[in-house]
CSV table of C-alpha atoms and ligand atoms in Angstrom, one decimal:
chain,number,residue,atom,x,y,z
O,255,MET,CA,-220.1,-13.4,54.1
O,256,SER,CA,-223.0,-10.7,54.0
O,257,ASN,CA,-221.4,-7.2,53.2
O,258,SER,CA,-223.7,-5.7,55.7
O,259,ILE,CA,-222.6,-3.1,57.2
O,260,PHE,CA,-224.7,-4.4,60.0
O,261,GLU,CA,-223.6,-7.4,60.2
O,262,ALA,CA,-220.1,-6.8,60.8
O,263,ALA,CA,-221.5,-3.8,63.6
O,264,THR,CA,-223.2,-7.2,65.5
O,265,ALA,CA,-220.5,-9.1,65.7
O,266,GLN,CA,-217.8,-6.9,67.2
O,267,LEU,CA,-221.1,-6.8,69.8
O,268,ASP,CA,-220.7,-10.9,69.6
O,269,LYS,CA,-217.3,-11.3,69.9
O,270,ALA,CA,-217.8,-9.2,73.6
O,271,LEU,CA,-220.4,-11.4,74.8
O,272,LYS,CA,-218.4,-13.7,74.3
O,273,HIS,CA,-216.1,-12.5,77.4
O,274,TYR,CA,-218.6,-10.7,79.9
O,275,GLN,CA,-222.1,-11.6,80.1
O,276,ILE,CA,-224.8,-9.6,80.5
O,277,ASP,CA,-228.3,-10.2,81.3
O,278,ALA,CA,-230.1,-11.9,78.6
O,279,GLU,CA,-232.6,-10.0,78.0
O,280,ALA,CA,-230.5,-6.4,77.6
O,281,ALA,CA,-228.0,-9.1,75.1
O,282,LEU,CA,-231.9,-9.2,73.1
O,283,ARG,CA,-232.5,-5.5,73.2
O,284,LEU,CA,-229.3,-5.1,71.8
O,285,ARG,CA,-229.7,-6.6,68.2
O,286,THR,CA,-232.4,-4.8,67.1
O,287,PRO,CA,-233.4,-1.1,66.2
O,288,LYS,CA,-235.5,0.3,68.5
O,289,SER,CA,-236.9,2.7,65.8
O,290,ALA,CA,-236.4,4.4,62.5
O,291,LEU,CA,-238.1,6.7,60.1
O,292,GLN,CA,-237.4,7.1,56.3
O,293,VAL,CA,-238.8,9.7,54.8
O,294,SER,CA,-238.5,11.6,51.3
O,295,VAL,CA,-238.0,15.3,51.2
O,296,PRO,CA,-239.0,17.2,48.3
O,297,VAL,CA,-236.9,19.8,47.0
O,298,ARG,CA,-236.6,22.6,45.0
O,299,MET,CA,-233.8,23.4,42.5
O,300,ASP,CA,-232.6,26.4,41.6
O,301,ASP,CA,-233.3,25.3,37.6
O,302,GLY,CA,-237.2,25.9,38.6
O,303,SER,CA,-237.2,21.4,38.6
O,304,LEU,CA,-238.0,19.1,42.0
O,305,ARG,CA,-236.2,15.9,43.0
O,306,VAL,CA,-237.3,14.1,45.8
O,307,PHE,CA,-234.7,12.6,48.6
O,308,GLN,CA,-234.5,9.9,50.2
O,309,GLY,CA,-233.5,10.5,54.2
O,310,TYR,CA,-233.4,8.7,57.4
O,311,ARG,CA,-233.7,8.4,61.0
O,312,VAL,CA,-233.0,5.8,63.1
O,313,ARG,CA,-233.3,5.4,67.4
O,314,TYR,CA,-230.8,2.8,67.7
O,315,ASN,CA,-231.1,2.1,71.7
O,316,ASP,CA,-232.3,4.5,75.0
O,317,LEU,CA,-231.6,2.3,77.7
O,318,LEU,CA,-228.6,4.9,78.8
O,319,GLY,CA,-230.8,8.7,77.8
O,320,PRO,CA,-232.2,10.2,74.7
O,321,THR,CA,-230.8,8.7,71.6
O,322,LYS,CA,-227.2,11.0,70.5
O,323,GLY,CA,-226.2,10.6,66.3
O,324,GLY,CA,-225.6,12.4,63.6
O,325,ILE,CA,-226.5,13.3,60.3
O,326,ARG,CA,-224.6,12.6,56.8
O,327,PHE,CA,-225.7,13.8,53.9
O,328,HIS,CA,-223.3,11.4,51.2
O,329,PRO,CA,-224.8,9.4,48.0
O,330,GLY,CA,-224.1,5.6,50.2
O,331,VAL,CA,-226.4,6.4,52.4
O,332,THR,CA,-228.4,3.6,53.2
O,333,ILE,CA,-230.2,2.4,55.8
O,334,ASP,CA,-228.1,-0.2,57.0
O,335,GLU,CA,-225.2,2.3,56.6
O,336,VAL,CA,-227.5,4.7,58.9
O,337,THR,CA,-228.9,2.0,61.5
O,338,SER,CA,-225.0,0.3,61.7
O,339,LEU,CA,-223.8,4.3,62.7
O,340,ALA,CA,-226.8,4.4,65.7
O,341,PHE,CA,-226.1,1.4,66.9
O,342,TRP,CA,-222.0,2.5,67.1
O,343,MET,CA,-223.4,5.9,68.9
O,344,THR,CA,-224.9,3.0,71.8
O,345,PHE,CA,-221.8,2.3,72.1
O,346,LYS,CA,-219.4,5.3,72.3
O,347,CYS,CA,-222.2,6.8,74.5
O,348,ALA,CA,-221.6,4.1,77.0
O,349,VAL,CA,-217.9,3.6,76.2
O,350,VAL,CA,-217.2,6.8,77.5
O,351,GLY,CA,-220.1,7.4,80.5
O,352,ILE,CA,-222.3,10.5,78.7
O,353,PRO,CA,-226.1,9.8,79.4
O,354,TYR,CA,-227.6,9.1,75.8
O,355,GLY,CA,-227.7,5.8,74.0
O,356,GLY,CA,-227.5,5.8,70.1
O,357,GLY,CA,-229.1,7.4,67.1
O,358,LYS,CA,-228.3,8.6,63.2
O,359,GLY,CA,-229.1,10.0,60.2
O,360,GLY,CA,-228.4,10.5,56.9
O,361,VAL,CA,-229.7,11.9,53.2
O,362,THR,CA,-229.2,10.6,50.3
O,363,VAL,CA,-227.7,12.4,48.1
O,364,ASN,CA,-224.4,14.0,46.1
O,365,PRO,CA,-224.0,17.5,48.8
O,366,LYS,CA,-221.1,18.4,45.8
O,367,GLU,CA,-223.3,19.0,43.5
O,368,LEU,CA,-226.9,20.8,44.9
O,369,SER,CA,-225.6,24.8,45.6
O,370,LEU,CA,-225.6,26.3,49.0
O,371,LEU,CA,-229.8,27.1,48.3
O,372,GLU,CA,-230.0,23.4,47.7
O,373,ILE,CA,-228.7,22.7,50.4
O,374,GLU,CA,-230.8,24.1,52.9
O,375,ARG,CA,-233.9,23.9,51.4
O,376,LEU,CA,-232.7,20.3,51.8
O,377,SER,CA,-231.6,21.0,55.0
O,378,ARG,CA,-234.5,22.1,56.7
O,379,GLY,CA,-237.6,19.9,54.2
O,380,TYR,CA,-235.4,16.6,56.6
O,381,MET,CA,-235.7,18.3,59.2
O,382,SER,CA,-239.8,19.2,59.1
O,383,ALA,CA,-239.3,15.8,57.9
O,384,ILE,CA,-238.6,14.2,61.0
O,385,ALA,CA,-239.4,17.0,63.1
O,386,ASP,CA,-242.2,14.6,65.7
O,387,PHE,CA,-239.4,11.5,65.4
O,388,ILE,CA,-236.8,13.5,67.5
O,389,GLY,CA,-237.0,16.1,70.3
O,390,PRO,CA,-234.5,17.2,72.7
O,391,SER,CA,-234.6,14.6,75.6
O,392,ARG,CA,-235.6,11.9,72.4
O,393,ASP,CA,-232.6,12.5,69.9
O,394,ILE,CA,-230.2,14.9,69.4
O,395,PRO,CA,-228.5,15.3,65.9
O,396,ALA,CA,-225.4,16.7,65.5
O,397,PRO,CA,-223.7,17.1,62.1
O,398,ASP,CA,-221.1,13.9,60.2
O,399,VAL,CA,-220.3,13.0,57.2
O,400,TYR,CA,-220.6,16.4,54.8
O,401,THR,CA,-223.1,18.3,57.3
O,402,ASN,CA,-221.6,20.9,59.9
O,403,SER,CA,-222.6,24.4,61.3
O,404,MET,CA,-224.2,26.3,58.8
O,405,ILE,CA,-226.6,23.1,58.2
O,406,MET,CA,-227.7,22.8,62.3
O,407,GLY,CA,-227.4,26.4,62.1
O,408,TRP,CA,-230.5,26.2,59.1
O,409,MET,CA,-232.0,22.8,60.9
O,410,VAL,CA,-232.2,24.1,64.8
O,411,ASP,CA,-234.3,27.2,63.1
O,412,GLU,CA,-236.8,25.2,61.1
O,413,TYR,CA,-237.2,22.6,63.9
O,414,SER,CA,-238.2,26.4,65.7
O,415,ASN,CA,-240.7,27.7,63.7
O,416,ILE,CA,-242.1,24.3,63.6
O,417,LYS,CA,-242.8,24.6,67.7
O,418,ARG,CA,-243.1,28.2,67.5
O,419,GLU,CA,-240.4,28.7,70.3
O,420,PHE,CA,-236.6,28.4,69.6
O,421,VAL,CA,-235.1,24.9,70.6
O,422,PRO,CA,-231.7,25.0,70.7
O,423,SER,CA,-231.4,22.0,72.6
O,424,ILE,CA,-232.7,19.7,70.2
O,425,ILE,CA,-229.7,20.0,68.0
O,426,THR,CA,-225.7,19.7,68.6
O,427,GLY,CA,-223.1,20.8,66.6
O,428,LYS,CA,-224.6,24.9,65.2
O,429,PRO,CA,-222.9,27.9,65.5
O,430,ILE,CA,-222.1,29.3,68.5
O,431,ALA,CA,-224.0,32.2,67.7
O,432,LEU,CA,-227.1,30.0,67.9
O,433,GLY,CA,-226.2,28.2,71.3
O,434,GLY,CA,-222.8,26.3,70.3
O,435,SER,CA,-220.7,25.6,71.5
O,436,GLN,CA,-217.0,26.7,72.0
O,437,GLY,CA,-214.2,23.7,71.1
O,438,ARG,CA,-217.0,21.5,69.3
O,439,GLU,CA,-216.0,22.6,65.7
O,440,ASP,CA,-212.1,20.3,66.4
O,441,ALA,CA,-214.0,17.9,69.4
O,442,THR,CA,-213.5,15.0,67.2
O,443,GLY,CA,-209.9,15.2,66.2
O,444,ARG,CA,-209.0,16.6,69.3
O,445,GLY,CA,-211.1,13.2,71.6
O,446,GLY,CA,-209.0,11.7,69.1
O,447,PHE,CA,-205.3,13.5,70.0
O,448,TYR,CA,-206.6,13.0,73.7
O,449,VAL,CA,-206.7,9.9,73.2
O,450,LEU,CA,-203.8,8.7,71.1
O,451,GLU,CA,-201.8,10.9,73.8
O,452,ALA,CA,-203.2,8.9,76.8
O,453,ALA,CA,-203.1,5.5,74.7
O,454,LYS,CA,-199.4,5.2,73.3
O,455,GLU,CA,-196.9,4.3,75.4
O,456,ARG,CA,-199.0,1.1,76.7
O,457,LEU,CA,-199.2,0.6,73.5
O,458,GLY,CA,-195.5,0.2,72.9
O,459,LEU,CA,-194.8,2.8,70.9
O,460,GLY,CA,-192.8,5.5,73.9
O,461,SER,CA,-192.9,9.3,75.0
O,462,LYS,CA,-190.6,9.9,71.5
O,463,PRO,CA,-192.7,12.2,68.3
O,464,LEU,CA,-194.9,9.9,65.9
O,465,THR,CA,-195.2,9.3,62.3
O,466,ILE,CA,-198.5,9.5,61.5
O,467,ALA,CA,-200.4,8.8,58.9
O,468,VAL,CA,-204.5,10.6,58.4
O,469,GLN,CA,-206.8,9.4,56.0
O,470,GLY,CA,-209.3,11.4,54.9
O,471,PHE,CA,-208.5,16.2,55.7
O,472,GLY,CA,-212.4,16.5,56.4
O,473,ASN,CA,-213.7,18.3,60.0
O,474,VAL,CA,-211.6,15.1,62.1
O,475,GLY,CA,-208.7,14.6,59.6
O,476,TYR,CA,-207.4,18.1,59.8
O,477,PHE,CA,-208.0,18.6,63.6
O,478,PHE,CA,-206.0,15.6,64.5
O,479,ALA,CA,-204.1,15.7,62.3
O,480,TYR,CA,-203.1,19.6,63.4
O,481,LEU,CA,-203.3,18.7,67.0
O,482,ALA,CA,-200.9,16.3,66.3
O,483,ALA,CA,-198.7,17.8,64.5
O,484,LYS,CA,-198.9,21.3,67.1
O,485,ALA,CA,-197.8,18.7,69.5
O,486,GLY,CA,-194.5,17.7,67.6
O,487,HIS,CA,-195.8,14.1,65.9
O,488,LYS,CA,-194.6,14.3,62.3
O,489,VAL,CA,-197.7,14.0,59.9
O,490,VAL,CA,-196.4,12.1,56.9
O,491,ALA,CA,-199.3,12.0,54.8
O,492,VAL,CA,-202.5,13.6,54.8
O,493,SER,CA,-205.5,12.6,51.9
O,494,ASP,CA,-209.2,14.0,51.1
O,495,SER,CA,-211.4,11.7,48.2
O,496,LYS,CA,-209.0,12.9,45.2
O,497,GLY,CA,-205.8,11.0,46.6
O,498,ALA,CA,-203.5,11.7,49.2
O,499,ILE,CA,-199.8,13.6,50.3
O,500,TYR,CA,-196.5,12.9,51.3
O,501,SER,CA,-193.3,14.5,52.5
O,502,LYS,CA,-190.9,12.4,54.7
O,503,GLU,CA,-190.5,14.7,57.2
O,504,GLY,CA,-193.8,15.9,57.9
O,505,LEU,CA,-196.1,18.1,56.9
O,506,ASP,CA,-198.1,21.8,58.2
O,507,PRO,CA,-201.1,20.5,58.8
O,508,GLU,CA,-202.6,24.1,58.6
O,509,SER,CA,-200.9,25.5,56.0
O,510,CYS,CA,-201.6,22.3,53.6
O,511,ARG,CA,-206.6,22.9,54.5
O,512,ARG,CA,-205.3,27.1,53.5
O,513,VAL,CA,-203.9,26.0,50.5
O,514,LYS,CA,-206.7,23.2,49.7
O,515,GLN,CA,-209.2,25.6,50.4
O,516,GLU,CA,-208.0,27.7,48.5
O,517,GLN,CA,-206.3,25.5,45.0
O,518,LYS,CA,-209.6,23.3,45.9
O,519,GLU,CA,-206.8,20.8,45.5
O,520,LEU,CA,-204.1,19.3,47.9
O,521,LYS,CA,-201.0,20.2,48.3
O,522,ALA,CA,-198.1,20.4,50.5
O,523,ALA,CA,-197.4,24.1,51.4
O,524,TYR,CA,-195.6,25.9,54.1
O,525,CYS,CA,-195.9,29.3,55.2
O,526,THR,CA,-193.9,31.6,54.7
O,527,GLY,CA,-195.8,35.7,55.7
O,528,SER,CA,-199.1,35.4,54.8
O,529,VAL,CA,-198.8,33.9,51.7
O,530,CYS,CA,-198.4,29.8,51.0
O,531,GLU,CA,-195.5,28.1,49.6
O,532,ILE,CA,-196.5,24.8,48.1
O,533,VAL,CA,-193.0,22.5,49.3
O,534,GLU,CA,-192.3,19.7,47.0
O,535,HIS,CA,-194.5,16.1,47.9
O,536,ASP,CA,-195.0,13.3,46.6
O,537,LYS,CA,-198.8,12.0,45.2
O,538,LEU,CA,-200.2,8.0,46.8
O,539,THR,CA,-203.2,6.7,46.1
O,540,ASN,CA,-205.4,6.2,48.9
O,541,GLU,CA,-204.7,2.6,49.3
O,542,GLU,CA,-201.2,3.6,49.3
O,543,LEU,CA,-201.4,5.6,52.3
O,544,LEU,CA,-202.6,2.6,54.3
O,545,GLU,CA,-199.8,0.9,52.7
O,546,LEU,CA,-197.2,3.6,54.8
O,547,GLU,CA,-195.0,2.9,57.0
O,548,VAL,CA,-195.1,4.6,59.7
O,549,ASP,CA,-196.0,4.6,63.7
O,550,VAL,CA,-199.9,5.5,63.2
O,551,LEU,CA,-202.2,5.4,60.9
O,552,VAL,CA,-205.7,7.5,61.3
O,553,PRO,CA,-208.7,6.2,59.3
O,554,ALA,CA,-210.7,9.7,59.4
O,555,ALA,CA,-212.7,9.1,55.8
O,556,LEU,CA,-215.6,6.5,55.8
O,557,GLU,CA,-216.6,2.9,55.7
O,558,ASN,CA,-214.7,-0.5,55.3
O,559,VAL,CA,-211.3,1.0,53.8
O,560,ILE,CA,-209.0,-1.7,55.4
O,561,ASN,CA,-210.3,-5.0,54.9
O,562,LYS,CA,-209.4,-8.7,54.0
O,563,ASP,CA,-208.3,-6.9,51.1
O,564,ASN,CA,-204.7,-4.6,52.2
O,565,ALA,CA,-205.0,-5.8,56.2
O,566,ASP,CA,-202.0,-7.6,55.3
O,567,LYS,CA,-200.2,-5.1,53.6
O,568,ILE,CA,-200.3,-2.3,57.1
O,569,LYS,CA,-197.6,-1.2,57.9
O,570,ALA,CA,-198.5,1.1,61.1
O,571,LYS,CA,-197.2,-0.1,64.6
O,572,VAL,CA,-200.8,1.5,65.8
O,573,ILE,CA,-204.3,2.0,64.1
O,574,VAL,CA,-206.5,5.2,65.6
O,575,GLU,CA,-209.7,5.2,64.2
O,576,LEU,CA,-211.6,8.4,64.1
O,577,ALA,CA,-213.7,7.9,61.2
O,578,ASN,CA,-216.8,5.0,62.2
O,579,GLY,CA,-216.4,1.7,60.9
O,580,PRO,CA,-213.1,1.8,59.0
O,581,THR,CA,-212.4,-1.8,59.6
O,582,THR,CA,-214.1,-4.9,58.9
O,583,PRO,CA,-214.1,-7.9,61.9
O,584,GLU,CA,-211.8,-10.1,59.3
O,585,ALA,CA,-209.9,-7.0,58.9
O,586,ASP,CA,-209.8,-7.2,62.9
O,587,GLU,CA,-208.8,-10.8,63.4
O,588,ILE,CA,-205.3,-10.6,60.6
O,589,LEU,CA,-203.7,-6.9,62.5
O,590,ALA,CA,-204.5,-9.2,65.8
O,591,LYS,CA,-202.5,-12.0,63.7
O,592,LYS,CA,-200.1,-9.6,62.6
O,593,GLY,CA,-199.5,-8.0,66.2
O,594,ILE,CA,-201.3,-4.1,65.2
O,595,PRO,CA,-203.8,-2.4,68.5
O,596,VAL,CA,-206.3,-1.0,66.4
O,597,VAL,CA,-207.7,1.9,68.6
O,598,PRO,CA,-211.6,1.2,67.9
O,599,ASP,CA,-214.0,4.1,66.5
O,600,ILE,CA,-216.1,4.0,69.6
O,601,LEU,CA,-213.6,5.3,71.0
O,602,ALA,CA,-210.9,7.0,69.6
O,603,ASN,CA,-214.2,8.7,67.8
O,604,ALA,CA,-216.7,10.6,70.6
O,605,GLY,CA,-214.8,13.9,71.5
O,606,GLY,CA,-217.6,14.4,69.3
O,607,VAL,CA,-220.2,13.0,71.0
O,608,THR,CA,-218.6,14.4,74.2
O,609,VAL,CA,-218.8,18.1,73.0
O,610,SER,CA,-222.1,17.5,71.8
O,611,TYR,CA,-223.5,16.8,75.5
O,612,PHE,CA,-221.3,19.2,76.5
O,613,GLU,CA,-223.3,21.5,74.1
O,614,TRP,CA,-227.0,19.9,74.7
O,615,VAL,CA,-225.5,20.9,78.7
O,616,GLN,CA,-225.4,23.6,78.1
O,617,ASN,CA,-228.2,25.1,76.2
O,618,ARG,CA,-230.7,23.5,79.1
O,619,ASN,CA,-229.0,25.5,81.8
O,620,GLY,CA,-228.3,29.1,79.2
O,621,TYR,CA,-224.5,28.8,80.5
O,622,TYR,CA,-222.6,28.6,78.3
O,623,TRP,CA,-219.1,27.6,79.2
O,624,ARG,CA,-215.0,29.2,77.9
O,625,GLU,CA,-212.9,27.1,75.3
O,626,SER,CA,-210.5,26.4,78.1
O,627,LYS,CA,-213.2,24.4,80.1
O,628,VAL,CA,-214.4,22.2,77.4
O,629,HIS,CA,-210.7,20.8,76.8
O,630,GLU,CA,-210.7,20.5,80.8
O,631,ARG,CA,-213.8,18.7,80.8
O,632,LEU,CA,-213.4,16.5,77.2
O,633,LYS,CA,-209.8,15.4,78.0
O,634,GLU,CA,-211.1,14.4,81.6
O,635,ILE,CA,-213.4,12.5,80.0
O,636,MET,CA,-211.4,10.3,77.0
O,637,ASP,CA,-208.0,9.7,79.7
O,638,ARG,CA,-210.4,8.0,81.7
O,639,ALA,CA,-212.6,6.1,79.0
O,640,THR,CA,-209.6,5.5,77.6
O,641,LEU,CA,-207.6,3.7,80.9
O,642,GLU,CA,-210.8,1.8,81.2
O,643,VAL,CA,-211.0,0.3,78.3
O,644,LEU,CA,-206.6,0.0,78.9
O,645,ASP,CA,-207.2,-2.2,82.6
O,646,LEU,CA,-210.2,-4.0,80.4
O,647,ARG,CA,-207.6,-5.5,77.8
O,648,ASP,CA,-204.8,-5.8,81.0
O,649,GLN,CA,-208.1,-8.2,82.5
O,650,TYR,CA,-209.3,-10.4,79.2
O,651,GLU,CA,-206.2,-9.9,77.4
O,652,THR,CA,-207.7,-9.1,74.5
O,653,ASP,CA,-207.9,-6.9,71.6
O,654,LEU,CA,-209.4,-3.3,72.0
O,655,ARG,CA,-212.6,-2.8,70.1
O,656,THR,CA,-213.5,-5.6,72.0
O,657,CYS,CA,-212.1,-4.2,75.8
O,658,ALA,CA,-214.1,-1.0,74.3
O,659,TYR,CA,-216.9,-2.1,74.2
O,660,ILE,CA,-217.2,-4.8,77.6
O,661,SER,CA,-216.3,-1.4,78.9
O,662,ALA,CA,-220.0,-0.1,77.1
O,663,LEU,CA,-221.9,-2.9,78.2
O,664,LYS,CA,-220.9,-2.9,81.8
O,665,ARG,CA,-222.6,0.0,82.4
O,666,ILE,CA,-225.4,-0.9,79.5
O,667,ASP,CA,-226.6,-3.8,82.2
O,668,GLN,CA,-226.8,-1.5,84.7
O,669,ALA,CA,-228.9,0.8,83.5
O,670,VAL,CA,-231.0,-2.8,82.2
O,671,GLN,CA,-230.7,-4.2,85.7
O,672,ALA,CA,-231.7,-0.4,86.8
O,673,LYS,CA,-235.3,-1.0,85.5
O,674,GLY,CA,-235.7,-4.2,85.9
O,675,THR,CA,-234.9,-8.2,84.7
O,676,LEU,CA,-237.3,-11.0,85.1
O,677,ARG,CA,-234.9,-12.1,87.5
O,678,TYR,CA,-235.4,-9.6,88.7
O,679,PHE,CA,-239.9,-10.0,89.4
O,680,ALA,CA,-238.9,-13.5,89.7
O,681,ALA,CA,-237.0,-13.2,92.6
O,682,ARG,CA,-240.7,-10.9,93.9
O,683,ARG,CA,-242.9,-12.6,91.9
R,111,NAD,P1,-215.9,15.4,56.2
R,111,NAD,O1,-217.3,15.5,55.9
R,111,NAD,O2,-215.3,16.9,57.4
R,111,NAD,O3,-214.4,15.3,55.7
R,111,NAD,C1,-214.2,13.9,55.1
R,111,NAD,C2,-213.1,13.5,54.8
R,111,NAD,O4,-212.7,12.7,53.7
R,111,NAD,C3,-213.0,14.5,53.4
R,111,NAD,O5,-211.5,15.3,52.9
R,111,NAD,C4,-213.5,14.0,52.1
R,111,NAD,O6,-212.1,14.7,50.9
R,111,NAD,C5,-212.7,12.8,52.4
R,111,NAD,N1,-213.5,11.6,51.3
R,111,NAD,C6,-214.4,11.3,51.3
R,111,NAD,N2,-213.9,9.8,50.7
R,111,NAD,C7,-212.8,9.4,50.8
R,111,NAD,C8,-212.3,8.6,50.3
R,111,NAD,N3,-212.6,7.3,49.5
R,111,NAD,N4,-210.7,8.5,51.0
R,111,NAD,C9,-209.8,9.3,51.0
R,111,NAD,N5,-211.2,10.1,51.5
R,111,NAD,C10,-212.3,10.3,51.7
R,111,NAD,O7,-216.7,13.5,57.8
R,111,NAD,P2,-215.7,14.1,58.8
R,111,NAD,O8,-217.6,14.9,60.0
R,111,NAD,O9,-215.1,14.6,59.3
R,111,NAD,O10,-216.3,12.5,59.7
R,111,NAD,C11,-215.2,11.7,58.8
R,111,NAD,C12,-215.0,10.6,59.9
R,111,NAD,O11,-215.4,10.7,61.3
R,111,NAD,C13,-217.0,10.2,59.6
R,111,NAD,O12,-217.1,8.1,59.1
R,111,NAD,C14,-218.0,10.0,60.3
R,111,NAD,O13,-218.8,9.3,60.5
R,111,NAD,C15,-216.8,10.4,61.4
R,111,NAD,N6,-216.6,11.6,62.6
R,111,NAD,C16,-216.4,12.3,62.4
R,111,NAD,C17,-217.3,13.3,63.8
R,111,NAD,C18,-217.8,14.7,63.1
R,111,NAD,O14,-217.9,15.3,64.7
R,111,NAD,N7,-217.3,16.0,62.0
R,111,NAD,C19,-218.4,12.5,64.8
R,111,NAD,C20,-217.9,11.2,64.8
R,111,NAD,C21,-217.0,10.4,63.7
């Protein structure tokens, strides 16, 4: 088995194609990226020295519309990873039925080693390097791991400087003041929460409060944990890159986050008055968190964390993938044998791109929606997509990931048919 993330990603497509045949030409076009760009980004560091960072942008497939996908700043970024993430975006947008293809970008960098000004120079430099490759009707970036709304703000400013006009629809996840949407910040975690709520009874979890463990306490993991706890579920463990905390009684995600921000360390806390009180908790490793006996395990950090080495030890009843690609194909097989359903990333974390789509629509219309309208429309889309995938599971009697791919393939196939295929031309010759 190769270590390529892309090969693992396309193996998921192969599996779906066995259940649901699409036009051979459409299948062929889904096997390779449409275009990929590699750039060198020189950055003047604060001490006067120059460093050159490698950046990438991949437009995987635009059959359903302009390509869409985030920008990742991480030391592990490679063209293989960016291509795989762009591949997943293609299917993610199709699963939720928004008019986008899939794209992704990234820079190989450890942003924790850079000052804020160095990150700004890197962000502007990267945007300048990819500016001719992207466009509001061609390819629209957004935030991903270790990038945020502030970085999107610098990037929209840089792009607008290059084009000599303000172009808010070039990028989503922007600060509200620069054309961002209400409800974008928590959209991925919120979308995942809506998916869990819509699916839990049909996945055998019943309607009672659930115990939940969340790996990764960043943007996505935090908001999911916050909403789940607010809805009455018990978030018993959360983690970041340094390790995990566990409390049988359940954690208060909001207080944990406040303490993490203040003390730079994840601790279980409850706020009494305005002061957060540290409460008793156990420290676990990230590996131990994955193996906890909980109702729902939520990987919300990086790829391949559930793999052939630990899949057998997973005791959760259901996995909800908020990270992209957290489960390897070997692990998928092991989990299927154990009867643990995996709600796949391309469905569970599609809330982010859905609200990004709302942001782009608002930018193009110049008319902005209330937060409640964003939540209502997001819920409508996530509920519908979840029920479609669950219905396909009943129909095809296969795993949820394959069903999500089938749902996406149906939409992609329709677009290919509408543009004309060999069969279409042969019939008219
Ligand atoms: P983030 O940078 O805000 O948070 C990442 C979190 O993961 C941090 O808390 C970090 O400490 C933690 N982490 C890093 N390495 C870890 C490790 N080895 N073990 C445990 N935790 C670790 O990123 P994010 O935006 O929350 O993205 C998280 C995941 O969700 C990624 O896979 C991303 O591709 C995916 N995703 C994000 C969005 C979005 O809108 N931000 C949308 C869809 C998917």
